[in-house]
PDB file of C-alpha atoms in Angstrom:
ATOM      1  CA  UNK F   1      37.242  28.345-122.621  1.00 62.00           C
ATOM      2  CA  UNK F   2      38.699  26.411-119.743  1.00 68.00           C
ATOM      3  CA  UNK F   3      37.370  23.182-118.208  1.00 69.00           C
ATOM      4  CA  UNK F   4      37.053  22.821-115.042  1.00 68.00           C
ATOM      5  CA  UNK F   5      38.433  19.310-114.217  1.00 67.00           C
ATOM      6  CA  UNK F   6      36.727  17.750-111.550  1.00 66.00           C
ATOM      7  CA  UNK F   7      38.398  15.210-109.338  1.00 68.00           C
ATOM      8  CA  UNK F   8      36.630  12.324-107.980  1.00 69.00           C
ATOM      9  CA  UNK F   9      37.990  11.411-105.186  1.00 70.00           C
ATOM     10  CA  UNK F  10      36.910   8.570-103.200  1.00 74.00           C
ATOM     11  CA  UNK F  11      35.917   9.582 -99.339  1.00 74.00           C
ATOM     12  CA  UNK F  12      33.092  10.531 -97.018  1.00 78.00           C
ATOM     13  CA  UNK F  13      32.279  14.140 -96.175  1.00 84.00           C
ATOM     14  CA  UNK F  14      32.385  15.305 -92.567  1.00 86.00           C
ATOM     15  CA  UNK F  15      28.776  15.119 -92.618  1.00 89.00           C
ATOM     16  CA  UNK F  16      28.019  11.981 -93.815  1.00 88.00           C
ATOM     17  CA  UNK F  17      30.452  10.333 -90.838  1.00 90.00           C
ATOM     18  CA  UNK F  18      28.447  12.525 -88.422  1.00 93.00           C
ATOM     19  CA  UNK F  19      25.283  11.424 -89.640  1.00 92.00           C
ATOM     20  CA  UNK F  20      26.228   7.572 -89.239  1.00 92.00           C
ATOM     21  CA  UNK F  21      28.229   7.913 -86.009  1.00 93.00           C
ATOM     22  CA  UNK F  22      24.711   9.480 -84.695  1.00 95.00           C
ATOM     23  CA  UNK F  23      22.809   6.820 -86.372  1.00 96.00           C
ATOM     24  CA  UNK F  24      24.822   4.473 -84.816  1.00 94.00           C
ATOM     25  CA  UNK F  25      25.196   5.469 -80.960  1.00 94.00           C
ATOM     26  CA  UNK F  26      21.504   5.991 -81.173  1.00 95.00           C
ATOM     27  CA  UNK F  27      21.062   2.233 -81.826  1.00 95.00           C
ATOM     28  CA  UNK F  28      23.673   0.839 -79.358  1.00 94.00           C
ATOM     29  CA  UNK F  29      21.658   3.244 -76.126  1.00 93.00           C
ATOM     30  CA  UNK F  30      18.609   1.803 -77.494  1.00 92.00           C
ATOM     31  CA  UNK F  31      19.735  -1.665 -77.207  1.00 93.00           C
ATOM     32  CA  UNK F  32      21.732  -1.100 -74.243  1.00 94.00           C
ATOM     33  CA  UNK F  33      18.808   0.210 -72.470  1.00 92.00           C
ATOM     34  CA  UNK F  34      16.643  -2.896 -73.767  1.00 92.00           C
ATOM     35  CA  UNK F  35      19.117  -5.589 -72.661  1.00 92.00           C
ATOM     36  CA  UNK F  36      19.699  -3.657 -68.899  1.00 94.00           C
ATOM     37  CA  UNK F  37      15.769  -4.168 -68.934  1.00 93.00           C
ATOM     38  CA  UNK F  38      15.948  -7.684 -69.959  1.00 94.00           C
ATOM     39  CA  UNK F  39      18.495  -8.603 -67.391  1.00 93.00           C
ATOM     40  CA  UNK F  40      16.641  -6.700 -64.511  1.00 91.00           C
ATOM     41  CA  UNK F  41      13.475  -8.270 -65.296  1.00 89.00           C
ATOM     42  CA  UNK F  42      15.158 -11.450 -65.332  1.00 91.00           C
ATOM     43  CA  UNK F  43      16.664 -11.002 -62.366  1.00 89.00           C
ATOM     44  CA  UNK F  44      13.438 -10.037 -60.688  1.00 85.00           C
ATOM     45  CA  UNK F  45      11.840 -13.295 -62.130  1.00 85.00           C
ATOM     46  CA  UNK F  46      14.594 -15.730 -60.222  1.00 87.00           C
ATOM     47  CA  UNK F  47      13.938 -13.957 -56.855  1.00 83.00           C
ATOM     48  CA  UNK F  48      10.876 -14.296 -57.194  1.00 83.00           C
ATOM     49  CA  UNK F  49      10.717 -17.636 -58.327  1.00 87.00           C
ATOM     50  CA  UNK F  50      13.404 -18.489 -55.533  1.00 87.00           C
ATOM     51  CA  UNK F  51      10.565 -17.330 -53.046  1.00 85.00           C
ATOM     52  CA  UNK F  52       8.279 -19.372 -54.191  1.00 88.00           C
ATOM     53  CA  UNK F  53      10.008 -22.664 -54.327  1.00 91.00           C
ATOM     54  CA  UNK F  54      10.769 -21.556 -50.630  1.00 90.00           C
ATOM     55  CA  UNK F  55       7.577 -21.424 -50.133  1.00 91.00           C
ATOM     56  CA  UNK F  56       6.491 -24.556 -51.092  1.00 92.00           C
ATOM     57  CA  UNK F  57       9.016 -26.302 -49.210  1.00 94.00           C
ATOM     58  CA  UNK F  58       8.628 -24.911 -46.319  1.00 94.00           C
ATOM     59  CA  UNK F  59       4.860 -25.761 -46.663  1.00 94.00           C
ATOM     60  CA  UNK F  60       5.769 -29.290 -47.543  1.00 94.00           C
ATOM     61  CA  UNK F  61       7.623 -29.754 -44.375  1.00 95.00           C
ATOM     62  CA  UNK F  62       4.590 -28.245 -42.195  1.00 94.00           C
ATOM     63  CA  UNK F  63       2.031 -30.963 -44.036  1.00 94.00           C
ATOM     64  CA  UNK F  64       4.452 -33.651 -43.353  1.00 94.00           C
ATOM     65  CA  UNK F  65       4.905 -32.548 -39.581  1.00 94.00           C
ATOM     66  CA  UNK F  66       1.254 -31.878 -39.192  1.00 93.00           C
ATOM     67  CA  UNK F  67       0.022 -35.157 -40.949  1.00 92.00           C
ATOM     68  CA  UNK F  68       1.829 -37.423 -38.209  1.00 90.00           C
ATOM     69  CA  UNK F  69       0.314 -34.791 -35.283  1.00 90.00           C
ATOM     70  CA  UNK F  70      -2.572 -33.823 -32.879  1.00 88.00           C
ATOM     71  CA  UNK F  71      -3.422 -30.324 -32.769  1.00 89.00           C
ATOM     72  CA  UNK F  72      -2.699 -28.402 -29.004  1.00 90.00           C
ATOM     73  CA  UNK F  73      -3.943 -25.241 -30.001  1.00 90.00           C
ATOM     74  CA  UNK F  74      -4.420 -22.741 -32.901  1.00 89.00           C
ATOM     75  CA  UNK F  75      -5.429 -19.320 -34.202  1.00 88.00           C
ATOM     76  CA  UNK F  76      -5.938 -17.268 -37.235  1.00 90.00           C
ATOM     77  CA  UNK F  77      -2.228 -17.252 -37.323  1.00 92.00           C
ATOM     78  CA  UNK F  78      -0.354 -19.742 -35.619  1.00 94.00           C
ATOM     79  CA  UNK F  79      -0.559 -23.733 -35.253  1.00 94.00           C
ATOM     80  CA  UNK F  80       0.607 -25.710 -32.227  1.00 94.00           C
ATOM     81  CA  UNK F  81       0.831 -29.072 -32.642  1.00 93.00           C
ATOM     82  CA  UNK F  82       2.561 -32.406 -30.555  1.00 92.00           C
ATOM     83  CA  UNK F  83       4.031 -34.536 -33.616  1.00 92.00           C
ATOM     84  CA  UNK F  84       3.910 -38.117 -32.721  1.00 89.00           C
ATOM     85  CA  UNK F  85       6.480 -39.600 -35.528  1.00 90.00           C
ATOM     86  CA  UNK F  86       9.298 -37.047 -34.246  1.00 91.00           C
ATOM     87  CA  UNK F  87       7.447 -37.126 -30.286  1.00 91.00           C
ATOM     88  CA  UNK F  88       8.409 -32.513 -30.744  1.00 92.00           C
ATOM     89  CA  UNK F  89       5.781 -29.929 -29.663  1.00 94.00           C
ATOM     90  CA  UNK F  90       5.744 -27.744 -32.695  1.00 96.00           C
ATOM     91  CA  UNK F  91       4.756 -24.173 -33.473  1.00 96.00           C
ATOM     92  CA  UNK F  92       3.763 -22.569 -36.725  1.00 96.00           C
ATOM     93  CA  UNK F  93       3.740 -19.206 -36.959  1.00 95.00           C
ATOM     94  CA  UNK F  94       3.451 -15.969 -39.228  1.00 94.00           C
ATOM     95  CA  UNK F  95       4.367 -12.864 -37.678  1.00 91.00           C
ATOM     96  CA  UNK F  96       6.235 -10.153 -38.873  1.00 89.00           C
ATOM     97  CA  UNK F  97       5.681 -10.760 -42.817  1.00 90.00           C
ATOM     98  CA  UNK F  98       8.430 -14.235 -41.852  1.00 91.00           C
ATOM     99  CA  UNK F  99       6.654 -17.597 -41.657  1.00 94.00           C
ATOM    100  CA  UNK F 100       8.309 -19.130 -38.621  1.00 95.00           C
ATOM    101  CA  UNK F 101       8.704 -22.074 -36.635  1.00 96.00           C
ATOM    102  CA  UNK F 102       9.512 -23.384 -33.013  1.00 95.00           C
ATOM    103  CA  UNK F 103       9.838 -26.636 -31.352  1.00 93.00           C
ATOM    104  CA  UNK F 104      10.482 -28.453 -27.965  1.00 92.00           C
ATOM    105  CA  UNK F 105      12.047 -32.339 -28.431  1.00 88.00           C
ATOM    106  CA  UNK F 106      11.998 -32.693 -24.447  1.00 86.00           C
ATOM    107  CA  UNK F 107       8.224 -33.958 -24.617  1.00 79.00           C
ATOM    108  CA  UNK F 108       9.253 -37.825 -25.597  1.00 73.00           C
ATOM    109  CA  UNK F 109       9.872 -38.336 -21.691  1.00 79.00           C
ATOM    110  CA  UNK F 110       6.964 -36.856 -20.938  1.00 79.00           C
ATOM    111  CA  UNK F 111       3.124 -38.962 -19.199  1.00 86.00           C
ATOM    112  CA  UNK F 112       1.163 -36.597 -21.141  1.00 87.00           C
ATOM    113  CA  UNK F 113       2.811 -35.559 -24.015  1.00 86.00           C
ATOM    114  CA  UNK F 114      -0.373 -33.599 -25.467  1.00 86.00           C
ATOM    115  CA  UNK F 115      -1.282 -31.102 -22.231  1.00 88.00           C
ATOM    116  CA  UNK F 116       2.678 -30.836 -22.056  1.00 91.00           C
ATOM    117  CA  UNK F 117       2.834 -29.579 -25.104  1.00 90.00           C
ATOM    118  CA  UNK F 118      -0.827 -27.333 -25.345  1.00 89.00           C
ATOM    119  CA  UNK F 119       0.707 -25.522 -22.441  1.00 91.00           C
ATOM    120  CA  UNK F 120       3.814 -25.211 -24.485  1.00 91.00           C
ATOM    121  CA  UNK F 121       4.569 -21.246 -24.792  1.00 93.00           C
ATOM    122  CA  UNK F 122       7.281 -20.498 -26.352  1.00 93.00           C
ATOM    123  CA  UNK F 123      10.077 -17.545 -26.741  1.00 93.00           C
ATOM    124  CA  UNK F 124      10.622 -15.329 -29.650  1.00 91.00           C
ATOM    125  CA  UNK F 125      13.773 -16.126 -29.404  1.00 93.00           C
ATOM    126  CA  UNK F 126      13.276 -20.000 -30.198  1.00 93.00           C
ATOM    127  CA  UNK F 127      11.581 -19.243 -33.434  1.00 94.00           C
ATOM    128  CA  UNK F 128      13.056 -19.586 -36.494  1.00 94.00           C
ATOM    129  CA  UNK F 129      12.164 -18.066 -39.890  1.00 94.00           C
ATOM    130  CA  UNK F 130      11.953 -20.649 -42.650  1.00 92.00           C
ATOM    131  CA  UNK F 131      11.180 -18.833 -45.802  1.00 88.00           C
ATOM    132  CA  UNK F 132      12.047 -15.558 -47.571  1.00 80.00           C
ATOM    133  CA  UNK F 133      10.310 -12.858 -48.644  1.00 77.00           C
ATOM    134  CA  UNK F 134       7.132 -11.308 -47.289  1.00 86.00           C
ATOM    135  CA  UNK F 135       4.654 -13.579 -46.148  1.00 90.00           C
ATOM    136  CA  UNK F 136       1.274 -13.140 -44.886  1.00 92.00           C
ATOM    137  CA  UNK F 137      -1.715 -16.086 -44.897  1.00 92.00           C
ATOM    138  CA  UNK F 138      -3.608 -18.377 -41.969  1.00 92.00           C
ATOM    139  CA  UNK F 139      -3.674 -21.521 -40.446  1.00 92.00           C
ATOM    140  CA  UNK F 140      -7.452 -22.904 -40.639  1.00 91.00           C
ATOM    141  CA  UNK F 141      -7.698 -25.878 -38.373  1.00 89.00           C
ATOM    142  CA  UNK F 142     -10.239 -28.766 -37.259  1.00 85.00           C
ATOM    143  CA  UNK F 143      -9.336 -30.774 -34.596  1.00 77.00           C
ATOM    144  CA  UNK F 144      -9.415 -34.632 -34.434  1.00 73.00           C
ATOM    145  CA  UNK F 145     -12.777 -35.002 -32.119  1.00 67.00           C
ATOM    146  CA  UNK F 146     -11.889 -36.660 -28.910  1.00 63.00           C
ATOM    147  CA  UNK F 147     -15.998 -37.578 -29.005  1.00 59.00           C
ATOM    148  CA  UNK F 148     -16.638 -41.394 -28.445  1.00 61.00           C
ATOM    149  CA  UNK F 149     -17.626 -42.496 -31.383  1.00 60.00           C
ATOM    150  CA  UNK F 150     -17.250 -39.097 -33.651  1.00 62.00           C
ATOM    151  CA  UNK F 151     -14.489 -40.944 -35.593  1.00 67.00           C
ATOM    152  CA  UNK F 152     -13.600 -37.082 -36.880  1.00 72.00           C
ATOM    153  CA  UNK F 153     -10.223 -36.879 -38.133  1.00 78.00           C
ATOM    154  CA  UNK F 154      -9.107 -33.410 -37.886  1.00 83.00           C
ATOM    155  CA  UNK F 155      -7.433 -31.362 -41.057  1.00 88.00           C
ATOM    156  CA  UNK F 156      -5.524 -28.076 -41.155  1.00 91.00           C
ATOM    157  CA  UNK F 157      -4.964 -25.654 -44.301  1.00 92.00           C
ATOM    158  CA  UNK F 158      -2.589 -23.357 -45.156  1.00 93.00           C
ATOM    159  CA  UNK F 159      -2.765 -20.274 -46.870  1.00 94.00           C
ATOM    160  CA  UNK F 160       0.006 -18.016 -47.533  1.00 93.00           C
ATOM    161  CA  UNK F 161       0.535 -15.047 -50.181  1.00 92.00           C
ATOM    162  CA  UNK F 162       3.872 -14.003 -51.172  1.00 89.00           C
ATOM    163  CA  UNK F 163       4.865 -10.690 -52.198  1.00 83.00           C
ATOM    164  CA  UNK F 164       8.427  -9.901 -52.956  1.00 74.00           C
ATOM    165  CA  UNK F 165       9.508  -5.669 -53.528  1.00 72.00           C
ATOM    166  CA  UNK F 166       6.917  -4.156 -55.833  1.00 72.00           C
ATOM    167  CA  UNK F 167       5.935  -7.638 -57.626  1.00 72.00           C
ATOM    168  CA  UNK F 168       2.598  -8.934 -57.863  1.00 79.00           C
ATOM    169  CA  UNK F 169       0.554 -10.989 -54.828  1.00 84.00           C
ATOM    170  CA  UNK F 170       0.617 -14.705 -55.362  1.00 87.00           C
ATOM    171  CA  UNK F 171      -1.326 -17.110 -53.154  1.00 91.00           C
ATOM    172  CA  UNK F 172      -0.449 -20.567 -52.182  1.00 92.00           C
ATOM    173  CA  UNK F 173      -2.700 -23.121 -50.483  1.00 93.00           C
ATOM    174  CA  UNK F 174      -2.525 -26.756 -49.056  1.00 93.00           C
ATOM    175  CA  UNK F 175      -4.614 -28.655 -46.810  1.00 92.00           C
ATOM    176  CA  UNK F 176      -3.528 -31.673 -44.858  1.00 92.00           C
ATOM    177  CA  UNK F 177      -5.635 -34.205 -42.833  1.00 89.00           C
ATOM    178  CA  UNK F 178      -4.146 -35.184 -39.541  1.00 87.00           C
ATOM    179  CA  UNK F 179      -3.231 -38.949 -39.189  1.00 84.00           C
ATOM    180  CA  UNK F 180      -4.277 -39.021 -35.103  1.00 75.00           C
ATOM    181  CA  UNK F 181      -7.104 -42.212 -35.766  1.00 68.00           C
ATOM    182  CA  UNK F 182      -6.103 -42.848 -32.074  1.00 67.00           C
ATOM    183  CA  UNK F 183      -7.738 -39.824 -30.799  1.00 63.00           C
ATOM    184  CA  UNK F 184     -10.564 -39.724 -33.358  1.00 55.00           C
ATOM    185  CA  UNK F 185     -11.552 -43.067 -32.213  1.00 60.00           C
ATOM    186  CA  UNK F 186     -11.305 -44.822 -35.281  1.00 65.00           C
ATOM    187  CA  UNK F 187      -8.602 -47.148 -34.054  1.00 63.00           C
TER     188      UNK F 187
END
């Protein structure tokens, strides 16, 4: 009887490099796809972020204006105001999803800075957007009374949502109280 000799060698078979080679692309698409995610989600996150610190700032600057003014006139969607610490006619304004503003320095020469400036209208084209993003809110306003006596200091508040792409809705509010004693007659 003959023996068969069998020779060991050392080696992988065909199939057991397929099967690993699978194994392995499998896992690199997997985390591929997980790190792509990760980046656009994080990328998503600093827009969005970047918005909101627009936001903010640009609200900041509107309560610093405002605090130093006497409201001219206002709606659901704008403010006019005549700043007295910059002696501007200022306009607030959201239209168009763009928060935007508008101002006229040539009242500092002017008798009656405060009529000037109520009948203030101004252009489109002298508006300016200050943040990015979509942005839709209100202006809520009470005047300063001009009431002998009333000694009503007026305040305005702010509201504005931000929505960037598909992301979700955020709100931001801030209410300032208007610095015109003068007019209230508590000076």
């Amino acid at each position: 009887m003959k023996m068969l000799k069998i020779k060991n060698k050392k080696g992988y078979t065909f199939l057991e490099v397929i099967v690993s080679v699978s194994i392995f692309v499998i896992i690199i698409a997997a985390s591929t796809d997980a790190f792509s995610n990760l980046f656009n989600n994080y990328r998503k996150i600093r827009d969005f972020q970047e918005s909101i610190e627009n936001v903010q700032f640009a609200m900041s600057e509107i309560a610093k204006v405002l605090r130093t003014s006497s409201i001219v006139d206002d709606g659901n969607s704008f403010v006019q105001a005549f700043d007295y610490s910059q002696e501007i006619c200022v306009r607030y304004e959201i239209n168009g999803g763009q928060l935007m503003r508008a101002y006229d320095d040539s009242m500092a020469t002017s008798i009656d800075p405060l009529s000037d400036c109520s009948a203030r209208n101004f252009a489109a084209d002298e508006f300016l957007k200050m943040t990015t993003g979509s942005i839709s809110g209100s202006f809520s306003t009470v005047s300063s009374s001009s009431v002998v006596g009333s000694e009503e200091v007026g305040k305005v508040t702010i509201m504005l949502n931000i929505q960037k792409g598909d992301s979700e809705l955020i709100k931001l509010q801030s209410s300032v109280s208007l610095r015109d004693y003068e007019k209230a007659g508590i000076q």
